[in-house]
Coordinates of C-alpha atoms in Angstrom, one line a residue:
Chain D
M17 CA 61.2 63.6 127.8
A18 CA 64.3 61.8 126.7
K19 CA 67.5 62.2 128.6
G20 CA 69.2 63.8 125.5
D21 CA 66.7 66.6 125.5
L22 CA 67.3 67.4 129.2
M23 CA 71.0 67.6 128.6
E24 CA 70.4 69.8 125.6
K25 CA 68.2 72.2 127.6
L26 CA 70.7 72.2 130.5
F27 CA 73.5 73.0 128.2
K28 CA 71.7 75.9 126.6
Y29 CA 70.7 77.2 130.0
V30 CA 74.3 76.9 131.4
S31 CA 75.9 78.6 128.4
S32 CA 73.4 81.5 128.3
V33 CA 74.0 82.0 132.1
S34 CA 77.7 82.1 131.3
A35 CA 77.2 84.7 128.6
W36 CA 75.1 86.9 130.9
T37 CA 77.7 86.6 133.6
I38 CA 80.2 88.3 131.4
I39 CA 77.8 91.1 130.6
S40 CA 76.9 91.5 134.3
V41 CA 80.6 91.6 135.4
F42 CA 81.3 94.2 132.7
T43 CA 78.3 96.3 133.8
V44 CA 79.1 96.1 137.5
F45 CA 82.7 96.9 136.8
F46 CA 81.8 100.0 134.7
I47 CA 79.1 101.2 137.2
T48 CA 81.4 100.9 140.3
I49 CA 84.3 102.8 138.6
F50 CA 81.9 105.4 137.4
Y51 CA 80.3 105.7 140.9
G52 CA 83.7 106.0 142.4
S53 CA 84.7 108.8 140.2
L54 CA 81.5 110.9 140.7
D55 CA 83.0 113.1 143.5
S56 CA 85.9 113.9 141.2
I57 CA 83.7 114.6 138.2
F58 CA 81.6 117.1 140.2
Y59 CA 84.7 118.6 141.7
S60 CA 86.8 119.1 138.6
G61 CA 84.2 118.9 135.8
I62 CA 85.4 118.8 132.3
K63 CA 88.6 120.6 133.3
F64 CA 89.8 117.3 134.6
I65 CA 91.0 116.2 131.1
F66 CA 92.3 119.6 130.1
I67 CA 94.4 120.7 133.0
S68 CA 98.1 119.7 133.0
I69 CA 98.7 120.1 136.8
W70 CA 98.3 117.2 139.1
D71 CA 98.8 118.2 142.7
P72 CA 96.7 116.2 145.2
V73 CA 98.0 118.3 148.2
K74 CA 96.6 121.5 146.6
K75 CA 93.6 119.5 145.4
I76 CA 94.3 120.3 141.7
F77 CA 93.5 117.3 139.5
G78 CA 94.4 117.5 135.8
A79 CA 94.7 114.2 133.9
L80 CA 96.2 115.6 130.8
P81 CA 99.8 114.6 131.6
F82 CA 98.8 111.0 132.1
I83 CA 96.6 110.8 129.0
Y84 CA 99.5 112.3 127.1
G85 CA 102.0 109.9 128.6
T86 CA 99.8 106.9 127.9
L87 CA 99.1 107.8 124.3
L88 CA 102.7 108.9 123.6
T89 CA 104.4 105.8 125.0
S90 CA 101.9 103.4 123.4
L91 CA 102.1 105.1 120.0
V92 CA 105.9 105.1 120.0
A93 CA 105.9 101.5 121.0
L94 CA 103.3 100.7 118.3
I95 CA 105.3 102.6 115.6
L96 CA 108.4 100.6 116.5
A97 CA 106.5 97.3 116.9
I98 CA 104.3 97.2 113.7
P99 CA 107.1 96.9 111.1
I100 CA 109.3 94.6 113.1
S101 CA 106.5 92.2 114.1
L102 CA 105.1 92.1 110.6
G103 CA 108.7 91.3 109.5
V104 CA 108.9 88.5 112.0
A105 CA 105.4 87.2 111.1
I106 CA 106.2 87.2 107.4
A107 CA 109.6 85.6 107.9
S108 CA 108.4 82.9 110.1
S109 CA 105.3 82.1 108.1
E110 CA 106.7 82.4 104.6
L111 CA 110.4 82.9 104.3
L112 CA 112.3 80.9 106.9
P113 CA 113.0 77.2 106.4
S114 CA 110.7 75.3 108.7
N115 CA 113.4 74.1 111.0
L116 CA 114.3 77.7 111.8
S117 CA 110.8 78.8 112.4
K118 CA 110.4 75.8 114.7
V119 CA 113.0 77.5 116.9
L120 CA 111.7 81.1 116.4
D121 CA 108.0 80.3 117.1
P122 CA 108.5 79.0 120.7
V123 CA 110.9 81.8 121.4
I124 CA 108.1 84.3 120.5
E125 CA 105.6 82.5 122.6
L126 CA 108.0 82.5 125.5
M127 CA 108.6 86.2 125.2
A128 CA 104.9 86.8 125.4
A129 CA 104.8 84.7 128.6
I130 CA 107.4 86.6 130.6
P131 CA 105.8 88.5 133.5
S132 CA 105.8 92.3 133.0
I133 CA 107.8 92.8 136.3
V134 CA 110.7 90.9 134.7
Y135 CA 110.6 93.2 131.7
G136 CA 110.4 96.2 134.1
M137 CA 113.5 95.1 136.0
W138 CA 115.4 94.6 132.8
A139 CA 114.4 98.0 131.6
L140 CA 115.5 99.5 135.0
F141 CA 118.9 97.8 135.3
V142 CA 120.0 97.2 131.7
L143 CA 118.0 99.3 129.3
G144 CA 118.2 102.5 131.4
P145 CA 122.0 102.6 131.6
V146 CA 122.4 101.7 127.9
L147 CA 120.0 104.5 126.9
R148 CA 121.8 107.0 129.2
V149 CA 125.3 106.1 128.0
Y150 CA 124.9 105.3 124.3
V151 CA 121.5 105.7 122.8
E152 CA 120.2 109.0 124.1
P153 CA 123.5 110.9 123.5
F154 CA 123.6 109.5 120.0
L155 CA 120.0 110.5 119.3
N156 CA 120.6 113.9 120.8
E157 CA 123.7 114.5 118.7
Y158 CA 122.3 113.4 115.3
L159 CA 118.6 114.0 115.6
G160 CA 118.7 116.7 118.3
F161 CA 117.1 119.3 115.9
L162 CA 113.8 117.5 116.7
P163 CA 112.2 118.5 120.0
L164 CA 111.7 114.7 120.6
F165 CA 115.4 114.3 121.2
Q166 CA 116.3 117.4 123.2
G167 CA 116.6 117.8 127.0
T168 CA 118.3 116.2 129.9
I169 CA 119.6 112.7 129.3
S170 CA 118.9 110.3 132.1
G171 CA 118.1 106.9 130.6
Y172 CA 114.6 106.9 132.2
G173 CA 111.4 108.5 131.0
Y174 CA 109.1 108.2 128.0
L175 CA 111.8 106.7 125.7
N176 CA 112.7 103.9 128.1
A177 CA 109.0 103.2 128.8
S178 CA 108.2 103.2 125.0
I179 CA 111.0 100.8 124.3
I180 CA 110.1 98.4 127.0
L181 CA 106.5 98.5 125.8
F182 CA 107.6 97.9 122.3
I183 CA 109.5 94.8 123.4
M184 CA 106.5 93.6 125.4
I185 CA 104.0 94.0 122.5
L186 CA 106.4 92.6 119.9
P187 CA 105.7 88.9 120.6
I188 CA 101.9 89.5 120.8
I189 CA 101.6 91.2 117.5
S190 CA 104.2 88.9 115.9
S191 CA 102.6 85.6 116.9
L192 CA 99.0 86.7 116.2
S193 CA 99.9 88.2 112.8
R194 CA 101.9 85.1 111.9
E195 CA 98.9 82.9 112.7
A196 CA 96.7 85.2 110.6
I197 CA 99.0 84.8 107.6
R198 CA 99.3 81.1 108.1
A199 CA 95.6 80.7 108.1
V200 CA 95.4 82.0 104.6
P201 CA 95.2 79.0 102.2
N202 CA 98.3 78.4 100.2
E203 CA 96.1 78.5 97.1
I204 CA 96.1 82.3 97.3
K205 CA 99.8 82.3 96.9
E206 CA 99.7 79.8 94.0
M207 CA 96.9 81.6 92.3
T208 CA 98.9 84.8 92.4
L209 CA 102.0 83.1 91.0
A210 CA 99.9 81.4 88.3
L211 CA 98.7 84.8 87.2
G212 CA 102.3 86.0 86.6
G213 CA 102.8 87.5 90.1
T214 CA 106.2 87.5 91.6
E215 CA 107.1 85.6 94.8
W216 CA 106.9 88.9 96.7
E217 CA 103.6 89.8 95.2
A218 CA 102.2 86.4 96.2
I219 CA 103.3 87.0 99.8
R220 CA 101.8 90.4 99.7
M221 CA 98.5 88.9 98.5
K222 CA 98.5 86.6 101.5
I223 CA 99.1 89.5 103.8
S224 CA 96.2 91.5 102.3
V225 CA 93.9 88.5 102.8
A226 CA 95.2 88.2 106.4
K227 CA 94.7 92.0 106.9
R228 CA 91.8 91.6 109.4
G229 CA 93.7 89.3 111.6
I230 CA 96.7 91.5 111.5
I231 CA 94.7 94.6 112.5
G232 CA 93.3 92.5 115.3
A233 CA 96.8 91.6 116.4
I234 CA 97.8 95.3 116.4
T235 CA 94.7 96.2 118.4
L236 CA 95.6 93.7 121.1
G237 CA 99.2 94.9 121.2
F238 CA 98.1 98.5 121.5
S239 CA 95.6 97.7 124.3
R240 CA 98.4 95.9 126.1
A241 CA 100.6 98.9 125.8
V242 CA 98.0 101.3 127.0
G243 CA 97.2 99.2 130.0
E244 CA 100.7 98.1 130.9
T245 CA 101.5 99.1 134.5
M246 CA 104.4 97.5 136.3
A247 CA 107.2 97.8 133.7
V248 CA 106.3 101.4 132.9
L249 CA 106.0 102.4 136.6
L250 CA 109.6 101.3 137.2
V251 CA 111.2 103.4 134.4
I252 CA 109.0 106.3 133.4
G253 CA 109.9 108.5 136.4
N254 CA 106.3 109.1 137.5
K255 CA 106.2 112.8 137.2
P256 CA 103.0 114.5 136.0
V257 CA 104.6 116.6 133.3
I258 CA 104.0 117.1 129.6
S259 CA 107.1 117.4 127.5
A260 CA 107.9 117.1 123.9
S261 CA 111.1 115.4 124.7
L262 CA 111.2 111.6 124.8
F263 CA 114.1 111.9 127.3
S264 CA 111.8 113.5 129.9
S265 CA 110.2 111.8 132.9
G266 CA 106.5 111.4 132.7
A267 CA 103.7 109.2 133.8
T268 CA 100.9 107.1 132.3
I269 CA 97.4 106.6 133.6
A270 CA 98.2 103.0 134.6
S271 CA 101.5 103.8 136.2
I272 CA 100.1 106.8 138.3
L273 CA 97.2 104.6 139.5
A274 CA 99.6 102.0 140.8
N275 CA 101.9 104.6 142.2
E276 CA 99.4 106.7 144.1
Y277 CA 96.8 104.3 145.4
P278 CA 98.5 103.7 148.7
E279 CA 98.7 107.4 149.6
A280 CA 95.3 108.2 148.2
I281 CA 93.4 106.0 150.6
A282 CA 93.3 108.7 153.3
D283 CA 91.9 111.3 150.9
P284 CA 88.5 110.5 149.3
L285 CA 88.8 113.2 146.6
H286 CA 92.2 111.9 145.6
T287 CA 90.8 108.4 145.5
S288 CA 87.9 109.6 143.4
A289 CA 90.2 111.4 141.0
L290 CA 92.2 108.1 140.5
N291 CA 88.9 106.4 139.9
E292 CA 88.1 108.9 137.2
L293 CA 91.6 108.2 135.7
A294 CA 90.7 104.5 135.6
L295 CA 87.4 105.4 133.9
I296 CA 89.4 107.4 131.2
L297 CA 91.8 104.5 130.7
F298 CA 88.8 102.3 130.2
L299 CA 87.3 104.7 127.7
I300 CA 90.6 105.0 125.8
S301 CA 90.7 101.2 125.4
L302 CA 87.1 101.2 124.3
V303 CA 87.7 103.9 121.7
I304 CA 90.8 102.1 120.3
N305 CA 88.8 98.9 120.0
I306 CA 85.9 100.6 118.2
I307 CA 88.3 102.4 115.8
F308 CA 90.0 99.1 114.9
I309 CA 86.8 97.3 114.6
K310 CA 85.7 99.9 112.1
L311 CA 88.9 99.5 110.2
V312 CA 88.4 95.7 110.0
R313 CA 84.8 96.0 108.9
R314 CA 85.6 98.3 106.0
R315 CA 84.0 97.3 102.7
V316 CA 85.8 95.1 100.1
G317 CA 89.3 96.2 99.8
V318 CA 91.0 97.7 96.8
I319 CA 94.0 95.9 95.4
Chain Q
M108 CA 95.6 67.1 63.5
G109 CA 96.3 70.7 64.1
D110 CA 99.5 72.5 65.0
I111 CA 101.6 71.5 67.9
K112 CA 101.5 74.1 70.6
L113 CA 103.6 72.5 73.3
R114 CA 106.1 69.8 73.3
V115 CA 107.2 67.9 76.4
R116 CA 110.5 66.2 76.0
N117 CA 112.3 63.7 78.2
L118 CA 110.7 65.2 81.3
D119 CA 111.4 64.1 84.8
A120 CA 110.1 65.7 88.0
W121 CA 110.8 65.1 91.7
Y122 CA 109.4 66.1 95.0
G123 CA 112.5 65.5 97.2
D124 CA 113.4 61.9 96.6
N125 CA 110.0 61.1 95.2
H126 CA 110.3 60.6 91.4
V127 CA 106.8 61.7 90.3
L128 CA 107.3 62.0 86.5
K129 CA 109.4 59.6 84.5
N130 CA 110.6 60.5 81.0
I131 CA 107.4 62.1 79.7
N132 CA 107.2 62.9 76.0
L133 CA 104.0 64.5 74.8
D134 CA 102.9 66.9 72.0
I135 CA 100.0 69.1 72.9
L136 CA 97.9 70.3 70.0
S137 CA 96.8 73.9 69.5
R138 CA 93.1 74.8 70.0
A139 CA 92.1 71.5 71.3
I140 CA 91.3 70.0 74.7
T141 CA 93.8 67.5 75.9
A142 CA 92.8 65.5 79.0
I143 CA 95.4 63.9 81.3
I144 CA 93.8 61.0 83.1
G145 CA 95.0 58.5 85.6
P146 CA 94.6 57.3 89.1
S147 CA 95.3 59.5 92.1
G148 CA 99.0 60.0 92.7
C149 CA 100.0 59.2 89.1
G150 CA 101.6 62.6 88.5
K151 CA 98.8 64.3 86.5
T152 CA 98.7 67.5 88.6
T153 CA 102.5 67.6 88.7
L154 CA 102.7 67.4 84.9
L155 CA 100.3 70.4 84.8
R156 CA 102.4 72.3 87.4
V157 CA 105.6 71.6 85.5
I158 CA 104.1 73.1 82.3
N159 CA 103.6 76.6 84.0
R160 CA 106.7 76.3 86.2
L161 CA 104.7 76.3 89.3
H162 CA 106.2 73.0 90.4
E163 CA 109.5 74.6 91.2
T164 CA 107.9 77.0 93.8
V165 CA 107.5 74.1 96.2
P166 CA 110.6 73.4 98.4
N167 CA 112.7 70.5 97.2
A168 CA 110.9 70.1 93.9
R169 CA 113.1 69.5 90.8
V170 CA 112.6 69.2 87.1
R171 CA 114.7 67.8 84.3
G172 CA 113.9 67.9 80.6
E173 CA 112.2 70.3 78.3
V174 CA 108.9 71.9 77.8
I175 CA 108.8 73.7 74.5
L176 CA 106.2 76.4 74.0
D177 CA 106.1 77.6 70.4
G178 CA 109.6 76.5 69.7
K179 CA 111.1 77.9 72.9
N180 CA 112.1 75.7 75.9
I181 CA 110.5 77.3 78.9
Y182 CA 113.2 75.8 81.1
D183 CA 116.0 77.6 79.4
P184 CA 118.1 79.6 81.9
D185 CA 117.2 82.9 80.1
V186 CA 113.4 82.4 80.6
N187 CA 111.7 84.2 83.4
P188 CA 109.1 81.8 85.0
V189 CA 106.9 84.8 85.9
E190 CA 106.7 85.6 82.2
I191 CA 105.8 81.9 81.4
R192 CA 103.0 81.9 84.1
R193 CA 101.4 84.9 82.4
K194 CA 101.3 83.1 79.1
I195 CA 100.0 79.9 80.6
G196 CA 96.9 80.3 82.7
M197 CA 95.8 77.9 85.4
I198 CA 92.5 77.0 87.0
F199 CA 92.8 75.2 90.3
Q200 CA 90.8 72.3 91.7
Q201 CA 89.2 74.2 94.6
P202 CA 87.0 77.1 93.3
T203 CA 89.0 79.8 95.2
V204 CA 88.5 83.5 95.0
F205 CA 90.6 86.3 96.5
P206 CA 88.3 86.8 99.5
H207 CA 89.4 90.4 100.1
L208 CA 88.6 91.6 96.6
S209 CA 85.4 92.4 94.7
I210 CA 84.1 90.3 91.8
H211 CA 85.5 93.0 89.4
D212 CA 88.9 93.0 91.1
N213 CA 89.1 89.3 91.2
V214 CA 89.2 89.4 87.4
A215 CA 91.3 92.5 87.2
I216 CA 94.0 91.3 89.6
G217 CA 96.0 89.4 87.0
L218 CA 96.2 92.4 84.8
K219 CA 97.1 94.7 87.7
L220 CA 99.9 92.2 88.7
N221 CA 101.2 92.6 85.2
G222 CA 101.3 96.4 85.3
I223 CA 98.0 97.3 83.6
N224 CA 96.4 100.1 85.7
D225 CA 94.3 102.0 83.2
R226 CA 90.8 101.9 84.7
E227 CA 88.9 102.0 81.4
L228 CA 91.0 99.3 79.9
L229 CA 90.6 97.2 83.0
D230 CA 86.8 97.6 83.0
K231 CA 86.7 96.7 79.4
I232 CA 88.7 93.5 79.8
V233 CA 86.9 92.5 83.0
R234 CA 83.6 92.8 81.2
K235 CA 84.8 90.9 78.2
S236 CA 86.4 88.1 80.3
L237 CA 83.2 87.7 82.4
R238 CA 81.1 87.4 79.2
E239 CA 83.5 84.8 77.8
A240 CA 83.4 82.9 81.0
G241 CA 79.6 83.0 80.9
L242 CA 79.3 84.8 84.2
W243 CA 78.4 88.3 83.1
S244 CA 74.6 88.1 83.4
E245 CA 74.8 86.7 86.9
V246 CA 77.2 89.4 88.3
E247 CA 76.8 92.5 86.2
D248 CA 74.7 94.3 88.9
R249 CA 77.1 93.4 91.7
L250 CA 80.6 93.7 90.3
W251 CA 81.8 95.6 93.4
D252 CA 80.4 93.1 95.9
R253 CA 82.8 90.6 97.5
A254 CA 83.4 87.5 95.5
T255 CA 83.1 85.2 98.5
D256 CA 79.3 85.2 98.2
L257 CA 79.3 83.5 94.8
S258 CA 78.4 79.8 94.5
G259 CA 81.1 77.1 93.8
G260 CA 80.3 77.0 90.1
Q261 CA 80.3 80.8 89.8
K262 CA 83.6 81.0 91.6
Q263 CA 85.1 78.5 89.2
R264 CA 83.8 80.5 86.2
L265 CA 85.2 83.6 87.9
A266 CA 88.6 81.8 88.0
I267 CA 88.3 81.1 84.3
A268 CA 87.5 84.8 83.7
R269 CA 90.5 85.8 85.7
A270 CA 92.8 83.4 83.7
I271 CA 91.5 84.4 80.3
A272 CA 91.7 88.1 81.1
L273 CA 95.4 87.8 80.6
E274 CA 94.8 86.2 77.1
P275 CA 97.1 83.3 77.8
E276 CA 98.2 80.9 75.1
V277 CA 97.5 77.8 77.1
L278 CA 94.9 77.1 79.8
L279 CA 95.7 74.5 82.4
M280 CA 92.8 73.1 84.4
D281 CA 93.3 70.9 87.4
E282 CA 90.1 68.9 87.9
P283 CA 88.0 72.0 87.4
T284 CA 84.7 70.3 88.1
S285 CA 85.5 67.8 90.9
A286 CA 84.2 70.1 93.6
L287 CA 81.0 71.1 91.6
D288 CA 77.5 69.8 91.3
P289 CA 76.3 68.3 88.0
G290 CA 74.6 71.5 86.8
A291 CA 77.7 73.6 87.4
T292 CA 79.8 70.9 85.9
S293 CA 77.9 70.9 82.6
R294 CA 78.2 74.7 82.4
I295 CA 81.9 74.4 82.8
E296 CA 82.1 71.7 80.1
A297 CA 80.1 73.8 77.7
L298 CA 82.3 76.7 78.4
M299 CA 85.5 74.7 77.8
T300 CA 84.2 73.5 74.4
N301 CA 83.6 77.1 73.6
L302 CA 87.0 78.3 74.8
K303 CA 89.0 75.8 72.8
K304 CA 88.3 77.9 69.7
D305 CA 90.7 80.4 71.1
Y306 CA 92.8 78.5 73.6
T307 CA 94.9 75.4 73.9
I308 CA 93.4 73.6 77.0
I309 CA 95.1 70.9 79.1
V310 CA 92.8 69.5 81.7
V311 CA 93.6 67.0 84.4
T312 CA 90.8 64.7 85.5
H313 CA 90.2 61.4 87.1
N314 CA 86.7 61.4 85.8
I315 CA 86.6 59.4 82.6
Q316 CA 83.1 60.6 81.6
F317 CA 84.2 64.1 81.9
A318 CA 87.2 63.4 79.7
A319 CA 84.9 61.6 77.2
R320 CA 82.6 64.6 77.0
T321 CA 85.2 67.3 76.6
A322 CA 88.5 66.0 75.4
D323 CA 89.9 65.8 71.9
Y324 CA 93.0 64.0 73.0
I325 CA 93.7 61.9 76.1
A326 CA 96.9 61.1 77.8
F327 CA 96.9 58.2 80.3
L328 CA 99.4 58.5 83.1
F329 CA 100.3 55.8 85.6
N330 CA 103.0 55.8 88.3
G331 CA 104.6 58.9 86.7
M332 CA 104.8 57.3 83.2
L333 CA 102.9 58.2 80.1
I334 CA 101.3 54.9 79.2
E335 CA 99.2 55.9 76.2
Y336 CA 98.4 59.1 74.3
G337 CA 96.1 59.7 71.3
V338 CA 92.8 60.8 70.0
A339 CA 90.2 60.7 72.7
Q340 CA 87.7 58.4 71.0
E341 CA 90.3 55.8 70.1
I342 CA 91.8 55.8 73.6
L343 CA 88.4 55.3 75.1
E344 CA 87.1 52.7 72.6
R345 CA 90.2 50.8 71.5
P346 CA 93.0 51.4 73.9
K347 CA 96.2 49.8 72.7
E348 CA 97.7 49.1 76.2
K349 CA 96.3 46.6 78.5
L350 CA 96.9 48.9 81.4
T351 CA 94.7 51.7 79.9
E352 CA 92.0 49.2 79.2
R353 CA 92.0 47.9 82.8
Y354 CA 91.9 51.5 84.1
L355 CA 89.0 52.4 81.9
L356 CA 87.2 49.4 83.1
G357 CA 87.5 50.7 86.6
E358 CA 90.0 48.2 87.9
V359 CA 91.8 49.5 91.0
D360 CA 94.7 47.1 91.3
L361 CA 96.6 48.2 88.2
E362 CA 100.1 47.3 89.3
R363 CA 100.0 43.7 87.9
W364 CA 99.2 44.9 84.4
L365 CA 102.3 47.0 84.3

């Protein structure tokens, strides 16, 4: 057997082992979390995800406030982030002169590289006071007819967490969408112009061609928001309550996990309940990804 | 000779400091195929892109001079370039489709961009254009499939269908067969001969055989200058300029004949 053949076999072998490693790690990960949450599953049953009381001392475990907090903060962050990051992506790939986007691009990458604890501290020391003194009173005065903007003003809670999540996912969605738009051949734009399309229609055509990549970028941003722990933990207030008000304190699954692990170690049921929360977080991410994959795989688009 | 469809007058074009077209004067005849030939970088494609005002969409690109379509200078300040591009269709060198659209919508897109949304009318024009482009029988049972699965030659005929759906007055083709195999090339050539009954066609090519087979008139461009222009057969058989002759003979180093 020639030496080349041996290398080829070795390479095939090594890469398939690597692929199986990923699958095994994933499986082990899932099984251990599932196993860890068995006690809690038997103890609380299906009520676990429907009860809104979380009281480890009285052994009442209801995950609803955390599921609510996770989805609420992530959704608000996403609603703020999608239009702005698409704007950034379109501007830097299509509209800005290249010397300006040469400055903008690295700034976006840098923003994505800042550790989340730094964002958390900024939200704690800067964003919180600003929200308390300016933003929340303003929202309360002019949009106070909405339940979202009623209640006690503190500067900390869902709104603060949502805004810091928005700032954190902004660079991810921006830079990935920008690359998706840049990957579309310029011919698409010229073809649209040559058919009597306007400049704006030509840019929109490029965006529709890049749609899959943009949806992928949004998925990643959403997953990041759902799983973000440290920054949220610092500003959300960590109270297991469900409130329609964005000014209210609350908690997310990730933040409560980080917050309660130290005290839960002494109580196996509490630990198991936290494991079940982790399992739910895992499933939420899975469902989000499946939904977005379905969106991407949809049949040929309409104009 | 037929009617003059398009007059190019004292035309200069630049990319930044690069002077790519120098004082071009050219009359394009109606319902005929005019081929623009010349070595790479001679300005052929730029000339095409000046005619449908696509040149100016590139940063730092400039034009001076006139392009007169049916008596109206398309570079007059009161002319909307979007309007001009609707009237002057273009086929690009790479057979490119809109990858997110079906075959049907790849043809309909130009009409939709121009505000036609009536489904029945769209379907009718799409069918007619695909027939004219000689693609109908190959795609009629998969109109709603994505266009990316078509072969290169089919994509190029789809591009032609897309352009003629708008019933343009002039069709510009930028090396339409250079990325195609011989079979697909001869289909496009036959199609072009057929289309010239209804359209004025200007085709850019560096392939002299292609020009000989399709063109009625040939313009030879070199270094941004129009060297010679006339009836295809005369240019090919009895070129008046030394430079044209050397180019047709396949000589690479043309500078010394200038």
